Short mmCIF file of C-alpha atoms in Angstrom, two decimals:
data_model
loop_
_atom_site.label_atom_id
_atom_site.label_comp_id
_atom_site.label_asym_id
_atom_site.label_seq_id
_atom_site.Cartn_x
_atom_site.Cartn_y
_atom_site.Cartn_z
CA MET B 1 48.49 119.11 16.28
CA ALA B 2 49.00 122.08 18.55
CA LYS B 3 46.04 122.96 20.75
CA HIS B 4 46.26 126.71 20.21
CA LYS B 5 47.37 128.73 17.20
CA THR B 6 50.52 130.66 18.08
CA PRO B 7 51.56 132.74 15.04
CA LEU B 8 53.53 135.30 17.06
CA LEU B 9 55.40 132.72 19.11
CA ASP B 10 56.11 130.71 15.95
CA GLU B 11 58.28 133.61 14.78
CA LEU B 12 60.58 132.91 17.71
CA GLU B 13 61.43 129.51 16.30
CA LYS B 14 63.48 131.23 13.61
CA GLY B 15 67.09 132.32 14.09
CA PRO B 16 70.19 130.59 15.48
CA TRP B 17 69.67 130.88 19.24
CA PRO B 18 68.04 127.89 20.98
CA SER B 19 64.32 128.65 20.81
CA PHE B 20 62.30 128.31 24.02
CA VAL B 21 59.20 128.04 21.85
CA SER B 22 60.52 125.01 19.94
CA ASP B 23 61.56 123.43 23.23
CA ILE B 24 58.15 123.90 24.87
CA LYS B 25 56.43 122.58 21.74
CA ARG B 26 58.65 119.53 21.87
CA GLU B 27 57.69 118.92 25.50
CA ALA B 28 54.00 119.42 24.64
CA GLU B 29 54.33 116.83 21.90
CA SER B 30 56.18 114.42 24.15
CA ARG B 31 53.41 114.67 26.76
CA ALA B 32 50.72 114.14 24.12
CA LYS B 33 52.45 111.01 22.83
CA ASN B 34 53.44 109.75 26.30
CA GLU B 35 55.67 106.99 24.99
CA LYS B 36 56.82 106.07 28.50
CA GLY B 37 53.22 105.65 29.71
CA VAL B 38 53.57 108.24 32.51
CA GLU B 39 50.46 108.75 34.67
CA TYR B 40 50.56 112.54 34.45
CA GLN B 41 49.36 114.11 37.69
CA ILE B 42 48.59 117.52 36.20
CA PRO B 43 46.86 118.25 32.88
CA VAL B 44 48.62 116.62 29.93
CA ASP B 45 48.19 119.76 27.85
CA VAL B 46 49.82 122.11 30.39
CA CYS B 47 52.55 123.07 27.89
CA ASP B 48 50.01 123.75 25.11
CA ASP B 49 48.01 125.97 27.42
CA LEU B 50 51.15 127.77 28.55
CA LEU B 51 51.96 128.59 24.93
CA GLY B 52 48.34 129.61 24.45
CA VAL B 53 48.29 132.04 27.35
CA LEU B 54 51.69 133.40 26.33
CA GLU B 55 50.45 134.00 22.77
CA LEU B 56 47.48 135.84 24.25
CA SER B 57 49.90 138.02 26.25
CA TYR B 58 51.95 138.64 23.10
CA ASN B 59 48.76 139.78 21.39
CA ASP B 60 47.47 142.19 23.99
CA GLY B 61 50.78 143.13 25.64
CA GLU B 62 49.59 142.24 29.15
CA THR B 63 50.31 139.47 31.62
CA HIS B 64 47.59 136.89 32.31
CA TRP B 65 48.66 135.69 35.73
CA LYS B 66 46.60 136.71 38.73
CA HIS B 67 48.09 138.67 41.59
CA GLY B 68 50.20 136.73 44.08
CA GLY B 69 49.43 133.25 45.40
CA ILE B 70 50.12 131.63 48.77
CA VAL B 71 50.84 127.92 48.63
CA GLY B 72 53.52 125.74 50.18
CA VAL B 73 54.35 122.64 52.14
CA PHE B 74 53.80 121.99 55.85
CA GLY B 75 56.71 123.00 58.05
CA TYR B 76 58.07 125.62 55.67
CA GLY B 77 56.98 129.19 55.10
CA GLY B 78 58.48 129.44 51.62
CA GLY B 79 59.91 127.55 48.67
CA VAL B 80 56.89 127.59 46.37
CA ILE B 81 55.66 130.52 44.31
CA GLY B 82 51.90 130.17 43.81
CA ARG B 83 50.49 131.32 40.49
CA TYR B 84 47.02 131.22 38.88
CA CYS B 85 46.02 132.07 35.32
CA ASP B 86 43.41 134.83 34.93
CA GLN B 87 41.81 132.97 31.98
CA PRO B 88 41.29 129.54 33.59
CA GLU B 89 38.36 128.57 31.35
CA GLN B 90 40.30 129.21 28.18
CA PHE B 91 43.53 127.67 29.49
CA PRO B 92 42.56 125.07 32.12
CA GLY B 93 45.98 123.40 31.82
CA VAL B 94 47.59 126.37 33.56
CA ALA B 95 44.74 127.30 35.93
CA HIS B 96 47.28 126.39 38.66
CA PHE B 97 50.85 127.02 37.56
CA HIS B 98 52.96 127.09 40.74
CA THR B 99 56.74 127.33 40.69
CA VAL B 100 58.81 125.10 42.95
CA ARG B 101 62.30 126.24 43.97
CA VAL B 102 64.68 123.33 44.46
CA ASN B 103 68.00 123.88 46.22
CA GLN B 104 70.85 123.44 43.76
CA PRO B 105 74.32 122.02 44.42
CA SER B 106 77.04 124.65 44.87
CA GLY B 107 78.65 125.44 41.53
CA LEU B 108 75.85 123.66 39.63
CA TYR B 109 77.71 120.41 39.00
CA TYR B 110 75.42 117.48 38.23
CA THR B 111 75.44 113.85 37.27
CA THR B 112 73.01 112.76 34.57
CA GLU B 113 71.69 110.19 37.00
CA PHE B 114 70.57 112.91 39.40
CA LEU B 115 69.14 115.11 36.65
CA ASN B 116 67.23 112.15 35.23
CA GLN B 117 65.75 111.41 38.65
CA LEU B 118 64.71 115.04 39.01
CA SER B 119 63.22 115.01 35.52
CA ASP B 120 61.26 111.82 36.11
CA LEU B 121 59.69 113.32 39.22
CA TRP B 122 58.89 116.60 37.50
CA GLU B 123 57.50 114.92 34.40
CA LEU B 124 55.08 112.91 36.54
CA ARG B 125 53.98 115.67 38.94
CA GLY B 126 54.65 118.89 37.06
CA SER B 127 54.66 120.51 33.65
CA GLY B 128 58.03 119.15 32.56
CA LEU B 129 59.19 122.75 32.12
CA THR B 130 62.05 124.21 34.12
CA ASN B 131 64.33 127.16 34.53
CA MET B 132 67.94 126.06 34.87
CA HIS B 133 68.46 128.10 37.01
CA GLY B 134 66.69 130.99 38.72
CA SER B 135 68.81 134.13 39.18
CA THR B 136 69.33 133.36 42.86
CA GLY B 137 70.57 129.89 41.91
CA ASP B 138 67.67 127.51 42.51
CA ILE B 139 66.63 124.79 40.15
CA VAL B 140 63.22 126.15 39.18
CA TRP B 141 60.34 123.85 38.39
CA LEU B 142 57.78 125.78 36.39
CA GLY B 143 54.16 124.83 36.75
CA THR B 144 52.26 122.40 38.92
CA THR B 145 49.04 122.22 40.93
CA THR B 146 48.50 122.67 44.67
CA PRO B 147 47.71 119.00 45.48
CA GLN B 148 51.03 117.95 43.92
CA LEU B 149 53.18 120.14 46.19
CA GLU B 150 53.34 117.81 49.18
CA GLU B 151 53.77 114.84 46.83
CA ILE B 152 56.71 116.50 45.12
CA PHE B 153 58.22 117.50 48.45
CA TYR B 154 57.88 113.97 49.80
CA GLU B 155 59.63 112.39 46.85
CA LEU B 156 62.24 115.13 46.67
CA THR B 157 63.26 114.67 50.29
CA HIS B 158 62.75 110.91 50.67
CA ASN B 159 64.06 109.67 47.32
CA LEU B 160 66.37 112.39 46.06
CA ASP B 161 67.80 113.76 49.35
CA THR B 162 67.09 117.22 48.06
CA ASP B 163 65.38 120.17 49.73
CA LEU B 164 63.44 123.19 48.60
CA GLY B 165 65.07 126.59 48.13
CA GLY B 166 64.01 129.79 49.82
CA SER B 167 61.35 132.38 49.15
CA GLY B 168 59.67 135.09 51.18
CA SER B 169 61.13 137.26 53.94
CA ASN B 170 63.92 134.87 54.76
CA LEU B 171 67.38 133.73 53.81
CA ARG B 172 67.17 132.89 50.14
CA THR B 173 69.10 130.06 48.54
CA PRO B 174 72.83 130.90 48.73
CA ALA B 175 74.92 130.65 45.56
CA CYS B 176 78.59 130.75 44.61
CA CYS B 177 80.94 130.79 41.67
CA LEU B 178 82.48 127.44 40.80
CA GLY B 179 85.44 128.39 42.96
CA MET B 180 88.33 126.01 43.46
CA SER B 181 86.65 123.27 41.44
CA ARG B 182 88.10 124.70 38.22
CA CYS B 183 89.50 128.16 38.64
CA GLU B 184 93.09 129.05 39.56
CA PHE B 185 91.94 132.48 40.82
CA ALA B 186 89.79 131.12 43.66
CA CYS B 187 91.02 132.51 47.00
CA ILE B 188 88.36 130.71 49.01
CA ASP B 189 86.57 127.41 48.57
CA ALA B 190 83.39 129.19 47.52
CA GLN B 191 81.45 125.97 47.02
CA ALA B 192 82.36 124.58 50.42
CA ILE B 193 81.40 127.73 52.30
CA CYS B 194 78.20 128.09 50.27
CA HIS B 195 77.22 124.51 51.09
CA ASP B 196 78.19 124.90 54.74
CA PHE B 197 76.21 128.13 55.18
CA THR B 198 73.18 126.68 53.39
CA ASN B 199 73.13 123.87 55.93
CA GLU B 200 73.99 126.05 58.92
CA PHE B 201 71.15 128.51 58.28
CA GLN B 202 68.41 126.07 57.16
CA ASP B 203 65.92 127.43 59.69
CA PHE B 204 66.34 130.97 58.40
CA LEU B 205 65.98 129.67 54.85
CA HIS B 206 62.75 127.74 55.32
CA ARG B 207 60.85 129.79 57.88
CA PRO B 208 60.65 133.51 57.20
CA ALA B 209 61.78 135.37 60.32
CA PHE B 210 63.34 138.46 58.79
CA PRO B 211 61.93 141.92 58.05
CA TYR B 212 62.54 141.12 54.38
CA LYS B 213 64.52 138.84 52.08
CA PHE B 214 68.25 138.28 52.65
CA LYS B 215 70.79 136.74 50.28
CA PHE B 216 74.29 135.29 50.59
CA LYS B 217 76.60 134.93 47.63
CA PHE B 218 80.20 133.75 47.51
CA ASP B 219 82.73 134.88 44.92
CA GLY B 220 86.10 133.18 44.86
CA CYS B 221 87.89 136.37 43.79
CA PRO B 222 87.12 139.99 42.86
CA ASN B 223 86.14 139.02 39.30
CA GLY B 224 82.71 138.34 40.80
CA CYS B 225 81.46 135.45 38.65
CA VAL B 226 78.34 135.10 40.80
CA ALA B 227 77.97 138.90 41.07
CA SER B 228 77.74 138.80 44.85
CA ILE B 229 78.57 142.51 45.17
CA ALA B 230 75.42 143.41 43.24
CA ARG B 231 73.02 140.58 44.01
CA SER B 232 73.42 139.59 47.64
CA ASP B 233 72.74 141.38 50.89
CA LEU B 234 75.90 139.86 52.30
CA SER B 235 78.62 139.36 49.73
CA PHE B 236 81.77 137.31 50.28
CA ILE B 237 84.65 138.02 47.92
CA GLY B 238 87.89 136.05 48.02
CA LEU B 239 91.16 137.97 48.41
CA TRP B 240 94.78 137.49 49.37
CA LYS B 241 96.89 139.47 51.82
CA ASP B 242 100.44 138.70 50.73
CA ASN B 243 102.14 139.10 47.35
CA ILE B 244 101.13 138.18 43.83
CA ARG B 245 103.30 135.26 42.76
CA ILE B 246 105.24 136.05 39.59
CA ASP B 247 106.72 133.49 37.20
CA GLN B 248 109.24 135.68 35.33
CA LYS B 249 109.83 133.02 32.68
CA ALA B 250 106.14 133.00 31.83
CA VAL B 251 106.14 136.82 31.78
CA LYS B 252 108.82 136.64 29.09
CA ALA B 253 106.75 134.10 27.18
CA TYR B 254 103.81 136.55 27.19
CA ILE B 255 106.07 139.38 26.02
CA GLY B 256 107.55 137.11 23.34
CA GLY B 257 104.09 136.24 22.09
CA GLU B 258 104.32 132.54 22.94
CA ILE B 259 101.27 132.74 25.25
CA PRO B 260 98.23 134.76 24.19
CA PRO B 261 97.09 137.36 26.76
CA ASN B 262 93.85 136.83 28.73
CA GLY B 263 93.84 133.14 27.92
CA GLY B 264 93.13 134.02 24.30
CA ALA B 265 89.87 135.79 25.17
CA HIS B 266 90.41 138.49 22.52
CA ALA B 267 91.52 136.15 19.73
CA GLY B 268 88.47 137.10 17.66
CA ARG B 269 90.11 140.31 16.53
CA ASP B 270 93.66 141.46 15.70
CA TRP B 271 94.70 143.74 18.57
CA GLY B 272 98.36 143.73 17.51
CA LYS B 273 101.32 142.24 19.36
CA PHE B 274 100.98 141.96 23.16
CA ASP B 275 102.41 145.10 24.78
CA ILE B 276 102.93 144.59 28.51
CA GLN B 277 103.49 148.31 29.08
CA LYS B 278 100.27 149.34 27.38
CA GLU B 279 98.02 146.45 28.32
CA ILE B 280 99.13 145.73 31.87
CA ILE B 281 101.40 148.29 33.48
CA ALA B 282 99.64 151.40 32.19
CA LEU B 283 96.22 149.98 33.04
CA CYS B 284 97.05 149.05 36.63
CA PRO B 285 94.67 151.26 38.66
CA THR B 286 97.19 151.95 41.42
CA GLN B 287 100.21 152.17 39.09
CA CYS B 288 102.15 149.79 41.26
CA MET B 289 103.81 147.76 38.48
CA TRP B 290 106.90 148.35 36.39
CA MET B 291 109.54 146.53 34.34
CA GLU B 292 113.16 146.40 35.46
CA GLY B 293 114.94 145.19 32.34
CA ASP B 294 112.93 142.12 31.44
CA THR B 295 111.75 141.53 35.00
CA LEU B 296 108.20 142.45 36.06
CA LYS B 297 107.97 144.13 39.45
CA ILE B 298 104.91 144.70 41.63
CA ASN B 299 104.77 146.88 44.71
CA ASP B 300 102.21 144.67 46.44
CA LYS B 301 101.62 147.14 49.27
CA GLU B 302 99.91 149.41 46.76
CA CYS B 303 98.03 146.65 44.91
CA ASN B 304 94.23 146.82 45.33
CA HIS B 305 93.59 143.29 44.08
CA CYS B 306 91.65 144.39 41.01
CA MET B 307 92.68 141.17 39.19
CA HIS B 308 93.56 142.91 35.90
CA CYS B 309 97.17 141.75 35.62
CA ILE B 310 96.33 138.24 36.80
CA ASN B 311 93.42 138.04 34.36
CA ALA B 312 95.67 139.16 31.51
CA MET B 313 98.59 136.86 32.29
CA PRO B 314 97.10 133.89 34.16
CA ARG B 315 100.10 131.68 33.47
CA ALA B 316 102.60 134.21 34.80
CA LEU B 317 100.78 135.76 37.77
CA ARG B 318 99.02 133.99 40.60
CA ILE B 319 97.05 135.06 43.63
CA GLY B 320 98.93 135.13 46.93
CA GLU B 321 98.98 132.31 49.44
CA ASP B 322 97.57 134.10 52.49
CA THR B 323 93.95 134.04 51.40
CA GLY B 324 90.59 134.94 52.93
CA CYS B 325 87.66 137.07 51.95
CA ALA B 326 86.14 140.51 52.24
CA MET B 327 82.53 140.93 53.40
CA LEU B 328 80.30 143.54 51.81
CA LEU B 329 76.83 144.41 53.01
CA GLY B 330 73.67 145.83 51.56
CA ALA B 331 73.39 145.22 47.80
CA LYS B 332 69.81 145.44 46.51
CA ALA B 333 67.68 146.31 43.49
CA PRO B 334 66.14 149.83 43.28
CA ILE B 335 62.92 149.30 45.28
CA LEU B 336 62.37 151.19 47.58
CA ASP B 337 65.09 153.78 48.03
CA GLY B 338 67.43 153.13 45.11
CA ALA B 339 69.80 150.41 43.94
CA GLN B 340 72.82 149.60 46.06
CA MET B 341 75.93 147.51 45.66
CA GLY B 342 77.64 145.94 48.63
CA THR B 343 79.50 148.24 51.04
CA LEU B 344 82.75 146.93 52.49
CA VAL B 345 82.27 146.16 56.18
CA VAL B 346 85.01 143.58 56.80
CA PRO B 347 88.12 144.16 54.61
CA PHE B 348 89.67 140.76 55.29
CA ILE B 349 88.70 137.69 57.26
CA LYS B 350 90.05 134.16 57.16
CA CYS B 351 87.67 131.78 55.46
CA GLU B 352 88.31 128.26 56.64
CA ALA B 353 85.89 125.60 57.88
CA PRO B 354 84.05 125.69 60.23
CA TYR B 355 83.92 129.46 59.55
CA THR B 356 83.19 130.22 63.21
CA GLU B 357 84.42 133.81 63.07
CA ILE B 358 82.24 134.65 60.06
CA LYS B 359 79.19 132.92 61.51
CA ASP B 360 79.56 134.97 64.70
CA LEU B 361 79.43 138.16 62.64
CA ILE B 362 76.36 136.92 60.77
CA GLU B 363 74.56 136.08 63.98
CA LYS B 364 75.19 139.57 65.31
CA LEU B 365 73.96 141.07 62.07
CA PHE B 366 70.79 138.95 61.96
CA GLU B 367 69.97 139.70 65.57
CA PHE B 368 70.29 143.42 64.99
CA TRP B 369 68.42 143.52 61.68
CA MET B 370 65.56 141.30 62.92
CA GLU B 371 65.10 143.69 65.82
CA GLU B 372 65.70 147.04 64.10
CA GLY B 373 64.75 146.42 60.46
CA LYS B 374 61.40 147.83 59.42
CA ASN B 375 58.80 145.78 57.60
CA ARG B 376 60.10 145.07 54.08
CA GLU B 377 63.32 146.96 54.61
CA ARG B 378 66.38 145.36 53.02
CA VAL B 379 69.47 145.36 55.20
CA GLY B 380 71.06 147.86 52.79
CA GLU B 381 68.23 150.28 53.55
CA THR B 382 68.57 149.64 57.26
CA MET B 383 72.25 150.49 56.89
CA LYS B 384 71.35 153.73 55.12
CA ARG B 385 68.86 154.63 57.84
CA VAL B 386 70.96 153.80 60.92
CA GLY B 387 74.37 154.51 59.36
CA LEU B 388 77.38 152.41 58.43
CA TYR B 389 79.00 153.21 61.78
CA LYS B 390 76.11 151.59 63.64
CA ILE B 391 76.48 148.43 61.56
CA LEU B 392 80.21 148.28 62.31
CA GLN B 393 79.38 148.66 66.00
CA VAL B 394 76.84 145.85 65.78
CA LEU B 395 79.40 143.60 64.10
CA GLU B 396 81.96 144.72 66.69
CA VAL B 397 84.58 145.18 64.00
CA GLU B 398 87.16 147.95 64.00
CA VAL B 399 86.43 151.04 61.98
CA ASP B 400 88.92 150.90 59.12
CA ALA B 401 89.72 153.55 56.51
CA ARG B 402 89.06 150.95 53.81
CA VAL B 403 85.32 150.86 54.52
CA VAL B 404 84.81 154.28 52.93
CA GLN B 405 85.65 155.42 49.44
CA GLU B 406 86.10 158.96 50.70
CA PRO B 407 85.44 160.78 53.97
CA ARG B 408 82.18 162.68 54.28
CA THR B 409 82.10 166.19 52.81
CA ASN B 410 79.29 167.55 55.00
CA PRO B 411 79.99 168.58 58.59
CA TYR B 412 76.82 167.12 60.18
CA ILE B 413 78.83 164.98 62.55
CA PHE B 414 77.26 163.26 65.53
CA TRP B 415 79.23 162.90 68.73
CA LYS B 416 78.50 160.64 71.61
CA GLU B 417 77.82 162.56 74.78
CA GLU B 418 80.59 160.78 76.67
CA GLU B 419 83.12 161.88 74.05
CA VAL B 420 82.46 165.55 74.74
CA PRO B 421 83.84 167.15 77.94
CA GLY B 422 80.96 168.40 80.06
CA GLY B 423 78.30 166.39 78.22
CA TRP B 424 75.01 167.83 76.91
CA ASP B 425 73.49 169.01 80.15
CA ARG B 426 74.05 172.77 80.18
CA GLN B 427 72.29 175.64 81.99
CA ILE B 428 71.24 178.65 79.95
CA ALA B 429 71.55 180.87 83.08
CA ASP B 430 75.20 179.91 83.34
CA TYR B 431 75.71 180.89 79.68
CA ARG B 432 73.85 184.18 80.24
CA SER B 433 76.15 185.07 83.10
CA ARG B 434 78.86 185.41 80.47
CA HIS B 435 76.78 186.55 77.47
CA LYS B 436 74.26 189.41 77.65
CA MET B 437 70.95 189.15 75.76
CA MET J 1 35.59 133.52 43.30
CA ALA J 2 34.54 130.33 44.97
CA THR J 3 32.08 130.18 47.81
CA VAL J 4 32.32 127.48 50.44
CA GLU J 5 29.38 126.38 52.54
CA PHE J 6 30.04 125.25 56.06
CA LYS J 7 27.60 124.95 58.97
CA GLY J 8 25.18 127.31 57.32
CA ASN J 9 27.84 129.94 56.49
CA ASN J 10 28.74 131.05 53.01
CA PHE J 11 32.43 131.95 52.96
CA GLU J 12 33.75 133.64 49.87
CA VAL J 13 37.36 132.60 49.28
CA ASP J 14 40.13 132.94 46.70
CA GLU J 15 42.14 130.11 45.07
CA ASP J 16 44.45 129.85 48.06
CA GLY J 17 41.54 129.52 50.47
CA PHE J 18 41.87 132.97 52.05
CA LEU J 19 38.70 134.76 53.12
CA GLN J 20 37.80 137.55 50.72
CA ARG J 21 36.33 139.71 53.50
CA PHE J 22 37.63 139.89 57.06
CA GLU J 23 34.10 140.77 58.21
CA ASP J 24 32.91 137.31 57.11
CA TRP J 25 35.07 135.63 59.73
CA ASN J 26 33.46 133.70 62.53
CA PRO J 27 34.62 130.77 64.67
CA ASP J 28 33.14 128.28 62.17
CA TRP J 29 35.74 129.46 59.67
CA VAL J 30 38.54 128.22 61.94
CA GLU J 31 36.88 124.86 62.21
CA PHE J 32 36.52 124.72 58.45
CA VAL J 33 40.15 125.58 57.67
CA MET J 34 41.86 123.60 60.46
CA GLU J 35 42.25 120.32 58.66
CA SER J 36 43.62 121.75 55.43
CA GLU J 37 46.23 123.57 57.51
CA GLY J 38 47.31 120.38 59.25
CA ILE J 39 45.78 121.18 62.64
CA LYS J 40 43.99 118.41 64.54
CA GLU J 41 42.84 120.29 67.57
CA MET J 42 42.56 123.94 68.49
CA THR J 43 44.32 124.78 71.74
CA ASP J 44 44.47 127.95 73.81
CA GLU J 45 47.84 128.61 72.21
CA HIS J 46 46.30 128.50 68.73
CA GLN J 47 43.58 130.84 69.94
CA LYS J 48 46.08 133.26 71.46
CA VAL J 49 47.84 133.60 68.08
CA LEU J 50 44.56 134.09 66.20
CA ASP J 51 43.25 136.62 68.73
CA PHE J 52 46.42 138.67 68.53
CA LEU J 53 46.47 138.63 64.71
CA GLN J 54 42.87 139.84 64.61
CA ASP J 55 43.41 142.56 67.21
CA TYR J 56 46.53 143.78 65.45
CA TYR J 57 44.81 143.78 62.07
CA LYS J 58 41.79 145.68 63.41
CA LYS J 59 44.04 148.30 65.01
CA ASN J 60 46.68 148.67 62.30
CA GLY J 61 45.10 147.46 59.07
CA ILE J 62 48.03 145.13 58.37
CA ALA J 63 49.32 141.82 59.65
CA PRO J 64 52.11 142.12 62.24
CA MET J 65 55.72 141.27 61.39
CA VAL J 66 56.77 137.80 62.50
CA ARG J 67 59.03 139.33 65.12
CA ILE J 68 56.13 141.19 66.70
CA LEU J 69 53.90 138.10 66.67
CA SER J 70 56.64 136.19 68.48
CA LYS J 71 57.24 138.94 71.01
CA VAL J 72 53.64 139.56 71.96
CA THR J 73 52.55 135.92 72.16
CA GLY J 74 55.86 134.82 73.67
CA TYR J 75 56.03 131.97 71.14
CA LYS J 76 59.27 131.42 69.25
CA LEU J 77 58.93 131.01 65.50
CA LYS J 78 59.65 127.30 65.89
CA HIS J 79 56.69 126.95 68.21
CA ILE J 80 54.44 128.91 65.88
CA TYR J 81 55.24 126.34 63.18
CA GLU J 82 54.43 123.56 65.66
CA LEU J 83 51.04 125.18 66.13
CA PHE J 84 50.53 126.16 62.48
CA PRO J 85 52.51 123.85 60.17
CA SER J 86 52.19 126.16 57.16
CA GLY J 87 53.56 129.01 59.19
CA PRO J 88 52.24 132.34 60.44
CA GLY J 89 51.31 133.61 56.95
CA LYS J 90 49.60 130.77 55.12
CA GLY J 91 48.45 129.07 58.34
CA ALA J 92 47.63 131.51 61.11
CA CYS J 93 46.69 134.55 59.01
CA LYS J 94 44.38 132.44 56.86
CA MET J 95 42.62 131.01 59.90
CA ALA J 96 42.33 134.44 61.49
CA GLY J 97 40.59 135.70 58.37
CA LEU J 98 43.30 138.23 57.45
CA PRO J 99 43.93 139.09 53.79
CA LYS J 100 46.41 137.03 51.82
CA PRO J 101 50.08 138.02 52.30
CA THR J 102 51.44 139.81 49.24
CA GLY J 103 54.79 140.84 47.84
CA CYS J 104 57.80 138.83 46.78
CA VAL J 105 56.89 135.61 48.58
#
């Protein structure tokens, strides 16, 4: 028998989509029965009370969590998001309801053995509720009490060889698309670099040293399956420098209708017979493709790597062989001065272990931002304030036409004094000798 | 809000054990919090960090950025964690009596 009446939430058990309400109820029931004889370390009815407080919020249209919360484990300055209910008498099971961020494997591949171990630990010391996964990538454990934090951390590190993720003004948990593990578009080993960088920058991840949060994300190609260009301060996007590889026989098979376009992604509706002219050539943003008889031609010098043709004919067109990545800086959500997507700062860089060249750039960037960034200023805002040119100087990369979409239209152009003959030090008397008042 | 009694003081604190009012701070508070923050013995280095945090807060009404704390005390972040295992926010600021850090932590 449920502890609280939840008529509004019960509505959300209807319909075809997996219901979070049914799932939480099932966990509440499982805890009440406790068939495995678990010695629950936090209140048994945590899930019931969570549903109760949520129903209350549904009723009055307001959250019932108190402001903030500072909890954690010794040695780290982040990783746990403290949370307290503002109705602790009514819902004692969620009086403490802290969230633990657990660092996930790159690409989110798991074995059931590992997931079972994680679940056993969380069932014993937490609510049994999770978020798989948080938007940044972490495995998110939803709801435990302060005394359990060190216990969880001990078991996580000693028995499961797993660490916490990041939170606070630091490097947050990096994430990637599944990369070369099962995608023929991957130009870089996104998982490998994500894993390598997570290890390389552990100190920055666990002990907040930055003006504000900072995120890495790694996309294997411009399709952006982990949305690095929108959701990471420093975005890595795989690219190639040479030519798209064309299998003319497969092109003919697409034209002949033997292979469905886009891997059959539009099979749910009749779009008519595949028309390479209309669906590929005419849609190419740089108009660098054409047919010569039944041969597909691409002027690769004009290609901007948008992925459209490759996406549409994956069995006929492949990424080039000279691969690397572009680096884009500064994506952020609106607060404070408006949303930003990543700005291209490095058009192409090789991306092979041990990634020394990229790490050098990152160190220069961190050093500059830690010194110059204002309190709670994302690096994208710092870039806006000091200018893109300053960032390129800091990174010591060449200024390249590709880093702007268009040249500036206003004429408020700064010059360095040494660039201007005679410098800035002028005498008004000298000027007056040639120009009367 | 809970009130803790220690050596004749009544400290009003929140769930995370932060002082509700900076004015309530006195050296007994440090002694009271030490153990829960994993500190066995207060050294001059601990004191230097606390003194700076309090001065900065009194002057500016906010806690200093980590970078500034490091610069002024001369202690690298790593050393600050050696002194205060929970870090400058949860550890040092709490002991210094500063308000709880807020934002996206």
